[in-house]
Structure formats: C-alpha cells, structure tokens
Coordinates of C-alpha atoms in Angstrom, one line a residue:
X101 CA -11.2 10.8 -12.4
X102 CA -9.1 10.2 -15.5
X103 CA -10.0 7.2 -17.5
X104 CA -7.5 5.4 -19.6
X105 CA -8.0 5.2 -23.4
X106 CA -8.8 2.3 -25.6
X107 CA -6.9 -0.8 -24.4
X108 CA -3.6 -1.2 -26.3
X109 CA -2.8 -4.3 -28.2
X110 CA 0.2 -6.4 -27.2
X111 CA 1.8 -5.5 -30.5
X112 CA 2.3 -1.8 -30.4
X113 CA 2.7 -1.5 -34.2
X114 CA -0.2 -3.7 -35.1
X115 CA -3.2 -1.5 -34.2
X116 CA -6.4 -0.7 -35.9
X117 CA -7.5 2.8 -36.5
X118 CA -9.9 4.1 -33.9
X119 CA -13.4 5.1 -35.0
X120 CA -14.3 8.8 -35.3
X121 CA -16.5 8.5 -32.2
X122 CA -13.5 7.5 -30.1
X123 CA -11.3 10.2 -31.6
X124 CA -13.9 12.8 -30.6
X125 CA -14.2 11.2 -27.2
X126 CA -10.5 11.4 -26.7
X127 CA -10.4 15.1 -27.7
X128 CA -13.1 15.9 -25.2
X129 CA -11.3 13.9 -22.5
X130 CA -8.1 15.8 -23.2
X131 CA -9.8 19.2 -22.7
X132 CA -11.5 18.1 -19.5
X133 CA -8.2 16.6 -18.1
X134 CA -6.3 19.7 -19.0
X135 CA -8.6 22.0 -17.0
X136 CA -8.6 19.4 -14.2
X137 CA -4.8 19.1 -14.1
X138 CA -4.3 22.9 -13.8
X139 CA -7.0 23.1 -11.1
X140 CA -5.5 20.4 -8.8
X141 CA -2.0 21.9 -9.0
X142 CA -3.3 25.3 -7.9
X143 CA -5.5 24.1 -5.0
X144 CA -5.1 22.0 -1.9
X145 CA -7.0 19.0 -3.0
X146 CA -5.9 16.0 -1.0
X147 CA -3.9 13.4 -2.9
X148 CA -5.7 10.6 -1.1
X149 CA -8.2 10.3 1.8
X150 CA -8.6 7.2 3.8
X151 CA -10.6 6.3 7.0
X152 CA -8.0 7.9 9.4
X153 CA -5.4 9.5 7.2
X154 CA -5.5 12.2 4.5
X155 CA -2.5 12.9 2.2
X156 CA -1.3 16.1 0.6
X157 CA 1.7 17.1 -1.6
X158 CA 2.8 20.7 -1.6
X159 CA 5.8 23.0 -2.0
X160 CA 6.9 21.8 -5.4
X161 CA 5.0 21.9 -8.7
X162 CA 6.5 18.7 -9.9
X163 CA 5.9 16.9 -6.6
X164 CA 2.2 17.8 -6.6
X165 CA 1.8 16.9 -10.3
X166 CA 3.5 13.5 -9.7
X167 CA 1.3 12.6 -6.8
X168 CA -1.9 13.7 -8.4
X169 CA -1.2 12.1 -11.7
X170 CA -0.3 8.7 -10.1
X171 CA -3.1 8.7 -7.6
X172 CA -5.8 9.6 -10.1
X173 CA -4.7 7.0 -12.7
X174 CA -4.2 4.1 -10.3
X175 CA -7.2 4.9 -8.2
X176 CA -9.3 4.5 -11.4
X177 CA -7.6 1.2 -12.3
X178 CA -8.1 -0.1 -8.7
X179 CA -11.8 0.8 -8.7
X180 CA -12.9 -0.3 -12.2
X181 CA -10.2 -1.9 -14.3
X182 CA -8.1 -4.3 -12.2
X183 CA -8.3 -6.8 -15.0
X184 CA -5.8 -4.7 -17.0
X185 CA -3.0 -5.8 -14.7
X186 CA -2.8 -9.2 -16.4
X187 CA -0.7 -8.2 -19.3
X188 CA -2.3 -5.0 -20.7
X189 CA -0.2 -2.7 -18.5
X190 CA 3.6 -2.6 -18.9
X191 CA 4.2 -1.4 -15.3
X192 CA 2.5 -0.8 -11.9
X193 CA 3.1 1.9 -9.3
X194 CA 6.7 3.2 -9.1
X195 CA 8.7 1.8 -6.2
X196 CA 9.6 5.4 -5.3
X197 CA 6.3 5.7 -3.6
X198 CA 7.2 2.9 -1.2
X199 CA 10.5 4.6 -0.3
X200 CA 8.4 7.7 0.5
X201 CA 6.3 5.6 2.9
X202 CA 3.2 6.4 0.9
X203 CA 0.9 3.8 2.5
X204 CA -2.0 4.1 0.0
X205 CA 0.3 2.7 -2.7
X206 CA 0.9 -0.4 -0.6
X207 CA -2.9 -0.9 -0.4
X208 CA -3.3 -0.4 -4.1
X209 CA -0.5 -2.8 -5.0
X210 CA -2.0 -5.4 -2.6
X211 CA -5.3 -5.1 -4.4
X212 CA -3.7 -5.4 -7.8
X213 CA -1.7 -8.4 -6.8
X214 CA -4.9 -10.2 -5.7
X215 CA -6.6 -9.3 -9.0
X216 CA -3.5 -10.5 -10.9
X217 CA -3.3 -14.0 -9.3
X218 CA -7.0 -14.7 -8.7
X219 CA -7.7 -16.2 -12.1
X220 CA -4.9 -18.8 -11.9
X221 CA -5.9 -22.1 -13.4
X222 CA -5.9 -24.8 -10.7
X223 CA -4.1 -27.4 -12.9
X224 CA -1.6 -25.4 -15.0
X225 CA -1.1 -22.4 -12.7
X226 CA -1.3 -20.1 -15.8
X227 CA -3.1 -16.8 -15.8
X228 CA -5.3 -15.5 -18.6
X229 CA -4.6 -12.2 -20.4
X230 CA -6.7 -9.1 -19.6
X231 CA -9.2 -9.4 -22.4
X232 CA -9.8 -11.0 -25.8
X233 CA -8.2 -9.5 -28.8
X234 CA -6.4 -10.6 -32.0
X235 CA -2.8 -9.5 -31.6
X236 CA -1.7 -10.7 -35.1
X237 CA -4.7 -9.3 -37.1
X238 CA -2.7 -6.6 -38.8
X239 CA -0.2 -9.0 -40.4
X240 CA -0.3 -9.1 -44.2
X241 CA -2.5 -11.6 -45.9
X242 CA 0.6 -13.6 -46.9
X243 CA 0.6 -15.0 -43.3
X244 CA -1.7 -17.9 -42.5
X245 CA -5.3 -17.1 -41.6
X246 CA -4.9 -19.3 -38.5
X247 CA -2.2 -17.0 -37.2
X248 CA -3.9 -13.7 -38.2
X249 CA -7.2 -14.8 -36.5
X250 CA -5.5 -16.0 -33.3
X251 CA -7.4 -14.7 -30.2
X252 CA -6.1 -14.1 -26.7
X253 CA -9.2 -15.3 -24.8
X254 CA -8.1 -17.9 -22.3
X255 CA -4.4 -17.5 -23.2
X256 CA -1.5 -16.3 -21.2
X257 CA 1.3 -14.1 -22.8
X258 CA 4.8 -15.3 -22.0
X259 CA 5.9 -11.9 -20.5
X260 CA 3.4 -12.1 -17.7
X261 CA 6.0 -13.4 -15.3
X262 CA 7.7 -10.0 -15.5
X263 CA 4.6 -8.3 -14.1
X264 CA 4.2 -10.9 -11.4
X265 CA 7.8 -10.1 -10.2
X266 CA 6.8 -6.4 -9.8
X267 CA 4.6 -7.5 -6.9
X268 CA 7.3 -9.7 -5.3
X269 CA 9.7 -6.7 -5.5
X270 CA 7.2 -4.5 -3.9
X271 CA 6.5 -7.0 -1.1
X272 CA 9.9 -8.7 -0.7
X273 CA 9.0 -10.3 2.7
X274 CA 5.7 -11.8 1.6
X275 CA 6.4 -15.5 1.3
X276 CA 2.9 -16.3 0.0
X277 CA 3.4 -13.9 -2.8
X278 CA 6.9 -15.1 -3.6
X279 CA 5.6 -18.7 -3.8
X280 CA 2.9 -17.6 -6.3
X281 CA 5.7 -16.0 -8.4
X282 CA 7.8 -19.1 -8.2
X283 CA 4.8 -21.2 -9.3
X284 CA 4.1 -19.0 -12.2
X285 CA 7.8 -19.0 -13.2
X286 CA 7.9 -22.8 -13.1
X287 CA 4.7 -22.9 -15.3
X288 CA 6.5 -20.5 -17.7
X289 CA 9.5 -22.8 -18.0
X290 CA 7.2 -25.8 -18.5
X291 CA 4.6 -24.5 -21.0
X292 CA 6.4 -21.8 -23.0
X293 CA 9.6 -23.7 -23.7
X294 CA 10.2 -24.8 -27.3
X295 CA 12.2 -27.8 -28.4
X296 CA 13.0 -29.0 -31.9
X297 CA 12.0 -32.5 -33.0
X298 CA 15.5 -33.6 -32.1
X299 CA 15.1 -32.2 -28.5
X300 CA 17.2 -29.1 -28.9
X301 CA 16.0 -26.0 -27.1
X302 CA 14.9 -23.1 -29.2
X303 CA 12.9 -19.9 -28.3
X304 CA 9.6 -19.4 -26.6
X305 CA 5.9 -19.5 -27.5
X306 CA 4.3 -16.1 -27.4
X307 CA 1.0 -17.4 -25.9
X308 CA -0.3 -20.7 -24.6
X309 CA -3.7 -22.0 -23.7
X310 CA -4.3 -21.5 -20.0
X311 CA -6.5 -24.6 -19.6
X312 CA -4.0 -27.1 -21.0
X313 CA -0.7 -25.3 -21.3
X314 CA -0.7 -26.1 -25.0
X315 CA -2.7 -25.5 -28.2
X316 CA -4.0 -23.2 -29.5
X317 CA -0.7 -21.4 -29.0
X318 CA 0.5 -18.0 -30.3
X319 CA 3.8 -18.4 -32.2
X320 CA 5.0 -14.8 -32.5
X321 CA 6.9 -13.1 -29.7
X322 CA 8.2 -9.6 -29.4
X323 CA 11.9 -9.4 -28.8
X324 CA 11.3 -7.3 -25.6
X325 CA 9.2 -10.2 -24.2
X326 CA 12.5 -12.2 -24.1
X327 CA 14.0 -9.4 -22.0
X328 CA 11.0 -9.1 -19.8
X329 CA 11.0 -12.8 -19.0
X330 CA 14.7 -12.9 -18.4
X331 CA 14.6 -10.0 -15.9
X332 CA 11.8 -11.6 -14.0
X333 CA 13.5 -15.0 -13.8
X334 CA 16.9 -13.4 -12.9
X335 CA 15.2 -11.7 -10.0
X336 CA 13.7 -15.0 -8.8
X337 CA 17.0 -16.9 -9.0
X338 CA 18.7 -14.2 -7.0
X339 CA 15.9 -14.1 -4.5
X340 CA 15.4 -17.8 -4.0
X341 CA 18.9 -19.1 -4.7
X342 CA 17.5 -21.4 -7.4
X343 CA 19.7 -21.1 -10.5
X344 CA 17.2 -22.9 -12.9
X345 CA 15.3 -19.7 -13.6
X346 CA 18.2 -17.7 -14.8
X347 CA 19.8 -20.6 -16.6
X348 CA 16.6 -21.1 -18.6
X349 CA 16.4 -17.4 -19.4
X350 CA 20.0 -17.2 -20.4
X351 CA 19.5 -19.9 -23.0
X352 CA 16.6 -17.9 -24.4
X353 CA 18.8 -14.8 -24.6
X354 CA 21.4 -16.7 -26.4
X355 CA 18.7 -17.9 -28.9
X356 CA 17.9 -14.2 -29.6
X357 CA 21.5 -13.4 -30.2
X358 CA 22.0 -16.4 -32.5
X359 CA 19.1 -15.2 -34.6
X360 CA 20.4 -11.8 -35.5
X361 CA 19.3 -10.4 -38.9
X362 CA 23.0 -10.5 -40.0
X363 CA 25.4 -13.0 -38.4
X364 CA 28.2 -10.5 -38.9
X365 CA 26.4 -7.5 -37.3
X366 CA 24.6 -6.9 -34.0
X367 CA 21.2 -6.2 -35.7
X368 CA 18.3 -7.7 -33.9
X369 CA 14.9 -8.9 -35.2
X370 CA 11.8 -7.3 -33.8
X371 CA 9.7 -10.5 -33.9
X372 CA 10.6 -14.1 -33.4
X373 CA 8.8 -17.5 -33.6
X374 CA 9.9 -20.4 -31.4
X375 CA 12.4 -21.8 -33.9
X376 CA 14.0 -18.6 -35.4
X377 CA 13.5 -14.9 -36.1
X378 CA 10.3 -14.3 -38.0
X379 CA 11.0 -13.9 -41.7
X380 CA 9.3 -10.7 -42.8
X381 CA 9.6 -9.9 -46.5
X382 CA 7.3 -6.9 -46.0
X383 CA 9.6 -5.5 -43.3
X384 CA 13.3 -6.4 -44.1
X385 CA 14.8 -4.0 -41.5
X386 CA 15.8 -3.7 -37.9
X387 CA 13.5 -1.3 -36.0
X388 CA 14.2 0.9 -33.0
X389 CA 11.6 -1.2 -31.1
X390 CA 14.5 -3.7 -30.8
X391 CA 16.2 -1.2 -28.5
X392 CA 13.6 -2.0 -25.8
X393 CA 15.4 -5.3 -25.6
X394 CA 18.8 -3.6 -25.5
X395 CA 17.7 -1.6 -22.5
X396 CA 16.7 -4.8 -20.8
X397 CA 20.1 -6.3 -21.5
X398 CA 21.6 -3.3 -19.7
X399 CA 19.2 -4.0 -16.8
X400 CA 20.2 -7.7 -16.8
X401 CA 23.9 -6.8 -16.6
X402 CA 23.2 -4.7 -13.5
X403 CA 21.1 -7.4 -12.0
X404 CA 23.5 -10.3 -12.6
X405 CA 26.9 -8.9 -13.3
X406 CA 27.1 -11.1 -16.5
X407 CA 29.3 -9.1 -18.8
X408 CA 27.9 -10.9 -21.8
X409 CA 24.7 -9.0 -21.5
X410 CA 26.6 -5.7 -21.3
X411 CA 28.7 -6.6 -24.4
X412 CA 25.6 -7.5 -26.4
X413 CA 23.9 -4.3 -25.4
X414 CA 26.9 -2.2 -26.2
X415 CA 27.5 -3.9 -29.6
X416 CA 23.9 -3.0 -30.7
X417 CA 24.2 0.5 -29.2
X418 CA 27.4 1.3 -31.0
X419 CA 26.0 0.2 -34.3
X420 CA 22.9 2.5 -33.9
X421 CA 25.2 5.2 -32.6
X422 CA 27.4 5.1 -35.7
X423 CA 25.0 4.1 -38.4
X424 CA 21.6 5.4 -37.5
X425 CA 22.8 8.9 -36.8
X426 CA 22.7 11.4 -39.6
X427 CA 24.9 14.5 -38.7
X428 CA 23.5 16.5 -41.5
X429 CA 19.9 16.1 -40.3
X430 CA 20.9 16.0 -36.6
X431 CA 18.8 13.0 -35.6
X432 CA 18.7 9.2 -35.7
X433 CA 16.6 7.2 -38.2
X434 CA 14.0 4.7 -37.3
X435 CA 15.2 1.6 -39.2
X436 CA 18.5 0.0 -40.4
X437 CA 18.8 -2.5 -43.3
X438 CA 20.4 -5.9 -42.7
X439 CA 23.6 -4.4 -43.9
X440 CA 23.5 -1.9 -41.1
X441 CA 22.8 1.1 -43.2
X442 CA 19.8 3.5 -42.9
X443 CA 16.6 2.1 -44.3
X444 CA 14.5 5.2 -43.9
X445 CA 15.1 8.9 -43.4
X446 CA 12.4 9.3 -40.7
X447 CA 12.3 9.2 -36.9
X448 CA 8.9 8.8 -35.2
X449 CA 7.1 7.1 -32.4
X450 CA 9.1 4.9 -29.9
X451 CA 12.2 5.5 -32.0
X452 CA 12.6 9.0 -30.6
X453 CA 12.7 7.7 -27.0
X454 CA 14.6 4.5 -27.4
X455 CA 17.6 6.0 -29.3
X456 CA 18.0 8.5 -26.4
X457 CA 17.5 5.8 -23.7
X458 CA 20.3 3.7 -24.9
X459 CA 22.7 6.7 -24.9
X460 CA 22.0 7.1 -21.2
X461 CA 22.5 3.4 -20.5
X462 CA 25.7 3.3 -22.6
X463 CA 27.2 6.2 -20.6
X464 CA 26.2 4.5 -17.4
X465 CA 28.2 1.4 -18.1
X466 CA 31.2 3.0 -19.9
X467 CA 31.4 6.5 -18.5
X468 CA 32.3 7.5 -22.1
X469 CA 31.4 11.2 -22.6
X470 CA 30.6 10.8 -26.3
X471 CA 27.2 9.3 -25.4
X472 CA 26.3 12.3 -23.2
X473 CA 27.4 14.7 -25.9
X474 CA 25.3 12.9 -28.5
X475 CA 22.4 13.0 -26.1
X476 CA 22.7 16.7 -25.7
X477 CA 22.9 17.4 -29.4
X478 CA 20.0 15.0 -30.3
X479 CA 17.8 16.4 -27.6
X480 CA 18.5 20.0 -28.6
X481 CA 17.7 19.3 -32.2
X482 CA 14.5 17.4 -31.4
X483 CA 13.2 20.5 -29.5
X484 CA 14.3 22.8 -32.3
X485 CA 12.4 20.7 -34.9
X486 CA 9.2 21.0 -32.8
X487 CA 7.3 24.0 -31.5
X488 CA 6.6 25.5 -28.1
X489 CA 9.7 23.8 -26.7
X490 CA 8.2 20.4 -27.3
X491 CA 9.2 17.5 -29.7
X492 CA 7.3 16.8 -32.9
X493 CA 5.6 13.5 -33.5
X494 CA 7.5 12.8 -36.7
X495 CA 10.8 14.0 -38.2
X496 CA 12.1 13.5 -41.7
X497 CA 15.5 14.7 -43.0
X498 CA 15.9 17.2 -40.1
X499 CA 12.5 18.8 -40.4
X500 CA 9.6 18.3 -38.1
X501 CA 6.3 17.3 -39.6
X502 CA 4.0 20.2 -38.7
X503 CA 0.9 18.3 -39.9
X504 CA 1.6 15.5 -37.5
X505 CA 1.7 17.8 -34.6
X506 CA 3.5 17.4 -31.3
X507 CA 4.5 14.1 -29.7
X508 CA 1.7 13.2 -27.3
X509 CA 4.1 11.5 -24.8
X510 CA 6.5 14.3 -23.9
X511 CA 6.7 13.0 -20.3
X512 CA 8.8 10.1 -21.6
X513 CA 11.4 12.6 -22.6
X514 CA 11.1 14.0 -19.1
X515 CA 12.0 10.6 -17.7
X516 CA 15.0 10.3 -20.0
X517 CA 16.4 13.7 -19.0
X518 CA 16.0 12.8 -15.3
X519 CA 17.7 9.5 -15.8
X520 CA 20.6 11.2 -17.7
X521 CA 21.0 13.6 -14.7
X522 CA 20.9 10.7 -12.2
X523 CA 23.6 8.7 -13.9
X524 CA 25.9 11.6 -14.9
X525 CA 25.3 14.3 -12.3
X526 CA 25.4 16.8 -15.2
X527 CA 23.0 19.6 -14.2
X528 CA 22.4 20.5 -17.8
X529 CA 20.1 17.6 -17.9
X530 CA 18.3 18.6 -14.7
X531 CA 17.8 22.1 -16.0
X532 CA 16.5 20.8 -19.3
X533 CA 14.1 18.5 -17.4
X534 CA 12.8 21.3 -15.3
X535 CA 12.2 23.5 -18.4
X536 CA 10.5 20.7 -20.2
X537 CA 8.4 19.8 -17.2
X538 CA 7.0 23.3 -17.0
X539 CA 6.3 23.4 -20.7
X540 CA 4.4 20.1 -20.3
X541 CA 2.4 21.4 -17.4
X542 CA 1.5 24.5 -19.4
X543 CA 0.4 22.5 -22.4
X544 CA -1.6 20.0 -20.3
X545 CA -2.6 16.3 -20.6
X546 CA -2.6 16.4 -24.3
X547 CA 1.2 15.9 -24.3
X548 CA 1.4 13.5 -21.3
X549 CA 1.5 9.7 -21.4
X550 CA -1.4 8.6 -19.3
X551 CA -0.9 4.8 -19.7
X552 CA 0.6 3.2 -16.6
X553 CA 0.6 6.5 -14.8
X554 CA 3.8 7.3 -16.7
X555 CA 3.3 11.1 -16.6
X556 CA 2.8 11.1 -12.8
X557 CA 5.9 8.9 -12.3
X558 CA 8.0 11.2 -14.5
X559 CA 7.0 14.3 -12.5
X560 CA 7.7 12.5 -9.3
X561 CA 11.1 11.4 -10.5
X562 CA 11.9 15.0 -11.4
X563 CA 10.8 16.3 -8.0
X564 CA 13.0 13.7 -6.2
X565 CA 16.0 14.6 -8.5
X566 CA 15.7 18.3 -7.6
X567 CA 15.7 17.9 -3.9
X568 CA 15.1 15.5 -1.0
X569 CA 11.4 15.0 -0.2
X570 CA 10.3 14.9 3.4
X571 CA 7.2 13.3 5.0
X572 CA 5.4 15.3 7.7
X573 CA 2.8 13.5 9.7
X574 CA 0.5 15.7 11.8
X575 CA -1.8 14.3 14.4
X576 CA -5.1 16.3 14.4
X577 CA -6.8 16.7 17.8
X578 CA -10.2 17.4 16.2
X579 CA -11.5 16.9 12.7
X580 CA -11.9 20.2 10.9
X581 CA -8.7 21.7 12.4
X582 CA -7.3 24.4 10.1
X583 CA -3.7 23.5 9.1
X584 CA -1.4 26.0 7.5
X585 CA 2.2 25.5 6.4
X586 CA 4.5 28.4 5.4
X587 CA 8.0 28.7 4.1
X588 CA 9.4 32.1 4.8
X589 CA 6.7 34.5 3.5
X590 CA 5.2 31.9 1.2
X591 CA 2.1 30.0 2.1
X592 CA 2.6 26.4 1.0
X593 CA -0.6 24.7 2.2
X594 CA -3.8 25.8 4.0
X595 CA -6.5 23.2 4.5
X596 CA -9.3 22.2 6.9
X597 CA -8.3 18.6 7.8
X598 CA -11.3 16.2 7.9
X599 CA -9.3 13.3 9.3
X600 CA -7.4 12.2 12.4
X601 CA -4.0 12.4 10.7
X602 CA -2.7 14.6 7.9
X603 CA 0.4 13.4 6.0
X604 CA 2.1 16.1 3.9
X605 CA 4.9 15.5 1.4
X606 CA 7.2 18.5 1.0
X607 CA 10.7 19.3 -0.1
X608 CA 13.0 19.1 2.9
X609 CA 13.6 22.5 4.6
X610 CA 12.4 24.9 7.3
X611 CA 8.7 25.5 7.7
X612 CA 6.3 27.2 10.1
X613 CA 3.3 24.9 10.9
X614 CA 0.1 26.4 12.4
X615 CA -2.8 24.3 13.6
X616 CA -6.0 26.1 14.6
X617 CA -8.3 23.7 16.5
X618 CA -11.4 25.8 16.6
X619 CA -9.7 28.8 18.2
X620 CA -6.9 26.9 20.0
X621 CA -3.8 27.7 18.0
X622 CA -0.5 25.9 18.0
X623 CA 2.6 27.1 16.1
X624 CA 5.9 25.4 15.5
X625 CA 9.0 26.1 13.4
X626 CA 10.5 22.8 12.2
X627 CA 13.3 21.7 10.0
X628 CA 11.8 18.9 7.9
X629 CA 14.3 16.1 7.2
X630 CA 13.2 12.6 6.3
X631 CA 10.1 11.6 8.1
X632 CA 8.8 13.7 11.0
X633 CA 5.8 13.9 13.3
X634 CA 4.0 16.9 14.7

C-alpha cells in the first residue's frame, strides 16, 4: 500500500527541509509506487474486497487509475493514520464515489467521521489538531519568540469546521452527525471570535486551546482559512435554517476585504492576525496563495447567491488577469506589489495552479470567452516550457528551470482541465486532459499528487467527464466462479470471483458477460446503463 509522505505543516510555505534520509526514502517510494501503479492498471486486481462483495473497475484506463489511486490511499489512512483527518488533510473522499454507489467509501467516511469527532473536549466541544508541530517556526527572528515557538499540541485550528462539514455533506440525513457539526460550529463562533477592547468585532484566532477555548492561542491565520470557515458555516445555515452561522462568517469575510494591502486595489494579504492583516516587511507583496481564497469566494457565491462574494472574487481575478500576466513571457508571475505591479518574474508552486483555477471560475460566472482563451494560451505555454508534455516546477521569464525538474503534482493540472471542460463544454480541454492523463500514467507516481488521494480523484473526474459510468452487480452462485466481460472482440475483465457478489464499474455500453460456475456456463449480452444486476 502507498504511504503518504511526511506530514505537511499548516502553513504550506513555512516548511523545514527534509533530511537526506527522508529524501532517499521518498525516491525509493516513488520507484516502488511507479511499478505498482503500472501493474494494477494492467491486471484485474480488485479495487476493494469485503466480506460479501468484491469491487472491480475496468474498461477505461482513467477509471481504473482513479479507483485504484483512491482506494489505496484512503485504505491506508483508514487503517493506520486516521488522526490525520483532524486538520492535516485538506479533503476527504470525493463525493463522486457516493453518486456511483461505491459502498466501501461510505464505510470509510463513517470510520473517518468517528475518528474526527472522538477526541472532542467534553466542556468546550473543541477538537485537537492531528499532531504537534510549530506552524510559525519559519518566521524571521524579527517576530516574537512566543509566536515562533507556538505549538499545536492540544490546540484546534479554526478551519476544522470546514472538514467537519464534509462529513455532514456525505451523510446529509444523519441527524447525530449534523448535531455534532452544529456543536462544533457554535464552539467556533464562541472561541475563535475576536473583539477589540471597545467590543468591535475583528477577525479570527488561528488556533485556540482545546481545554479552555482560550490561551495559549495562535494569532496568525491563512486567508484561505477564512474562506474554509465561511463555506462550512454557509452550508450549516442553509441546512439548519439558522442564519447566525452565515452572518458570523459574512462579518469575517468583510474583515478580510477591509484589510486589503491597498485600499484602492483588490490585493489581498496572505496572512492575518485577529485585528488586521499581518504586517510583513520581509514579504511586502500579494502572493498567488491568496487565490485559494478567491476560489472560495466563487464557491460561496454559488452556495448563497450573494453577489458581493462574486464581485470580490471577480475584482481580484481581473487584477491578476491584467497585471500578473506577461504576454512576452507567456505566463503569470507569482507575486504583485501593493501597487498592483509584478513583484517577481517567476511562477512556481501553487501559483501555477491557482492562476489557472481562477480563469475557469471567472468564465463560469461571466461566460466571458477571454478567460478561456487565456487559459488555453497559458496551458499551452506551460507545457512547452517543460518536457515530455509535462509542466516544469519553476518558470522564469518564459523559460522552464531544467534544474528544478518537472512539477510533481501534474494531476492538479488534470483536474483544472477537466473543470474547464465541465463548465465550458469545449472539447479542447477534454482532449488536453486525456493527453495529459496518459502522459502522467506513463511517467508514474513521481508526477502525481498523493496527498488527499488527489491523483485518484483527478483520474476519476476525467473518466466521468469522458463518458457515463455504469455499475454492474453480479450475483455469484459459487465462490471461485470465473467471470469474463467482453466488449466486441475486446476482453475487458476476466477474474475468478472469491465473493458472493462482484460489483464492476464500466463505461456504459453493450457487453457480453460470461459466468463459468465450475463448468456450468451462463452468457448474456446486456446494455449497461446506470446500475444493473446480473
């Protein structure tokens, strides 16, 4: 099974260098995983085997890659690392698995939900973070030692409510789970709220002590944590009919907008403290990390219909669209000055993804073709600046950094291309996604994002975008029955079924199913559409 790497810190850009030992371990893991990935796509290994049911995915290379990638990652989390669900992970299993009636995902999400809520404090209702770390340790020495030495043991991060809501969305009819989410939301409003000495409301605390809801607190909050909290609370208000959650969140979003880097420009700060944006003399620029928050504003507009969120998101998007793009180099830059001009000539890391993401979202709400055209040009140039049809890790002045190698999370680009096809219907994006998907599979796990099962989700999204996926459930008269599925002259699947029921996910279409029960042969031609039984 695939194991995730060293646990990430809450602050993506405040990480320590890994030791040589871990680098060698990571290289070895990549080699093993690459061989493993190629093997599972070529064979009929089951996706999941339970007591009565066994699951397979076949007939589409991206469908099998998606199921295998998701199952391997989340099976490992469920078995050995459930503690990571309390803040370390940014997402859980994709809801698409639920729409496909993939029952093992329900069981996994139920287990993760219990692991998430189990450590709730009996008095405060707060939940401790996954593990102990020092999220502010990489701040310059000019910041206070108390802040730089702050530890997360026994503390809850403010954005945890966003992850709790993921469980409520997965199990919308579970009233017990919804009550737990409501209780955590009320604790968030109570303990993370900040008021000035005069009683005026400000921003949020980043971390609070689980035992008392107070000190020692963590003062710094990522801007995307504001968006994460707001999305969770907006869902709860809509679900429960209680407006207090969204009202509280809306005040926090207004706080962020009031603390722009320049009152005359839609330039957002990356970090905030409860009373204002964090003053960062060492980093006097707006970074593409702030575009995570812009994407969340687009989500909030779709969730609530509040046009203010759309207008904020579009104002920031237009600024980056106009000022961060260099037509001579053919790419965006990573940072803008407080005056809205380019602060650097480079594009790297999350900046490559987020600048493309907001183009998709801007087109979605405006239907303005200029955003799709920019996306096509930007994507084409990124690929040209890399090698093997893949994007480089770092670009400067239109030239890919060969020494830096390829971006190790190419599957994020895959998700962006699929999203662009989904909102536009432009098959150019689907064709680009298919080509990229095949290049990624050829290269292997070294260029796939493992964290959160993102690679598996991206391939599953692509498979669903290409065609409708059917679910075939076959009752097996006797364990060990040979099951063969063919499409035309092509054999899709041939297995000896060790369970009472075989569930196979396939692209919808016409298939010949043959079951050989120790010499007793049954054949049937069926047109798979939706969910069928045989």
